[in-house]
XYZ file of N, CA and C in Angstrom:
150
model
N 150.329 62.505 182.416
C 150.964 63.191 181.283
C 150.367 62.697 179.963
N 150.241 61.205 179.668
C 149.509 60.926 178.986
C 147.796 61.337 178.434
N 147.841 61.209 179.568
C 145.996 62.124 179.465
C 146.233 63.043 178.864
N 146.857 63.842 179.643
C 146.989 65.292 178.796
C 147.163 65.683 177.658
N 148.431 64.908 177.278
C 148.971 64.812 175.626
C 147.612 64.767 175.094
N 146.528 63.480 175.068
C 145.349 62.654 174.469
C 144.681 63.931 174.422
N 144.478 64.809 175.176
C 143.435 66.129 176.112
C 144.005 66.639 174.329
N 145.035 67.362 175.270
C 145.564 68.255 173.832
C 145.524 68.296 172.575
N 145.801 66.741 171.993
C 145.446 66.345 171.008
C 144.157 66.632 170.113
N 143.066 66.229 171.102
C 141.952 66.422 170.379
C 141.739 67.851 170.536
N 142.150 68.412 171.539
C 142.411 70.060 171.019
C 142.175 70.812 169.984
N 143.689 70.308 169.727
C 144.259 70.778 168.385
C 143.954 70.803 167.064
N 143.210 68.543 167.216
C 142.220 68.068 165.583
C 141.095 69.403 165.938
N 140.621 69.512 167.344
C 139.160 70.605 166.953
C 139.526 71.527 166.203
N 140.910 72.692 166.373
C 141.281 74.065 166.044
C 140.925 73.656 164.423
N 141.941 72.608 164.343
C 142.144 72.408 163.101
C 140.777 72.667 162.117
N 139.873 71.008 162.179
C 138.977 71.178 162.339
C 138.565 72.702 161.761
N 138.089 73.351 162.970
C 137.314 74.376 163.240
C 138.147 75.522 161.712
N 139.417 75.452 161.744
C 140.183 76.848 160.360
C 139.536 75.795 159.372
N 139.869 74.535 159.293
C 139.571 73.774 157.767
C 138.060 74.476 157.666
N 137.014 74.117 158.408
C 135.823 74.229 157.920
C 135.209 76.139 157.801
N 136.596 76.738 158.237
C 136.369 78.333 158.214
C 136.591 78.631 156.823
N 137.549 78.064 156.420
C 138.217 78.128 154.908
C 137.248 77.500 154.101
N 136.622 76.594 153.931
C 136.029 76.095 153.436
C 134.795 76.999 153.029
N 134.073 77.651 154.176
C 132.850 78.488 154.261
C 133.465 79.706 153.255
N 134.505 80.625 153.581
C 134.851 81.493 152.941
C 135.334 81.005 151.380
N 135.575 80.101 151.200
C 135.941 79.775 149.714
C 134.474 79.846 148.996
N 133.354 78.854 149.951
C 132.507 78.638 149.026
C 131.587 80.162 148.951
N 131.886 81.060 150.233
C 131.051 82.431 149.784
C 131.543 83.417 148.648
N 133.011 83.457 148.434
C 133.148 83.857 147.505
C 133.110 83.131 145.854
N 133.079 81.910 146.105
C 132.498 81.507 144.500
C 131.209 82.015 144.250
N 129.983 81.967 145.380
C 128.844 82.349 145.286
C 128.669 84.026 144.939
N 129.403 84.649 145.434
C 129.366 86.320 145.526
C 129.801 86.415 143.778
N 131.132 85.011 143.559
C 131.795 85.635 141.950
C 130.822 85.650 141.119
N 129.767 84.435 141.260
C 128.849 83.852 140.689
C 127.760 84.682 140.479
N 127.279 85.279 141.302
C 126.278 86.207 141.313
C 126.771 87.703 140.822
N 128.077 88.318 140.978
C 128.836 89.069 140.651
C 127.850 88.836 138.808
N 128.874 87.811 138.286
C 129.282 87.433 136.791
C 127.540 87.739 136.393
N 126.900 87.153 137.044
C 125.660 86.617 136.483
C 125.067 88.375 136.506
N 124.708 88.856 137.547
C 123.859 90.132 137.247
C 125.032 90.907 136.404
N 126.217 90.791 135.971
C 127.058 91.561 134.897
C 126.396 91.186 133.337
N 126.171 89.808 133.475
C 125.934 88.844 131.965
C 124.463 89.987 131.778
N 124.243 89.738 132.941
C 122.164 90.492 132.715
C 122.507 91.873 132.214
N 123.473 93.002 132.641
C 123.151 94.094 132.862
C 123.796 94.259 131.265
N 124.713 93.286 130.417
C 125.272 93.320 129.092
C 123.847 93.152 128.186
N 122.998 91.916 128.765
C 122.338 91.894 128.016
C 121.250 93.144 127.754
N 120.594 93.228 129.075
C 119.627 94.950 128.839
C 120.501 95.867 127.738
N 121.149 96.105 127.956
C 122.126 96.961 127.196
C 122.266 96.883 125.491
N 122.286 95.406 125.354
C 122.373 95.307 124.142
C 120.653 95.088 123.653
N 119.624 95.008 124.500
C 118.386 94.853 124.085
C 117.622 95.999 123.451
């Protein structure tokens, strides 16, 4: 029973684990997407005003 619990355990740190570092990926793609968003906006103000 013990084993098992131990089994399970590290299970669970993996799942965990595994959403933390899902969240993580998706946070940092959308700063990158905002980032690039903002940036070709800043460009397309500037042509505009050139």
């Amino acid at each position: 029973l013990l084993s098992y619990f131990v089994k399970d355990n590290t299970i669970s740190n993996t799942v965990r684990f595994i959403i933390i570092l899902a969240i993580i990926i998706l946070l940092v793609f959308q700063v990158v997407r905002n980032k690039k968003l903002s940036f070709s906006y800043k460009k397309s103000r500037v042509n505009k005003y050139n």
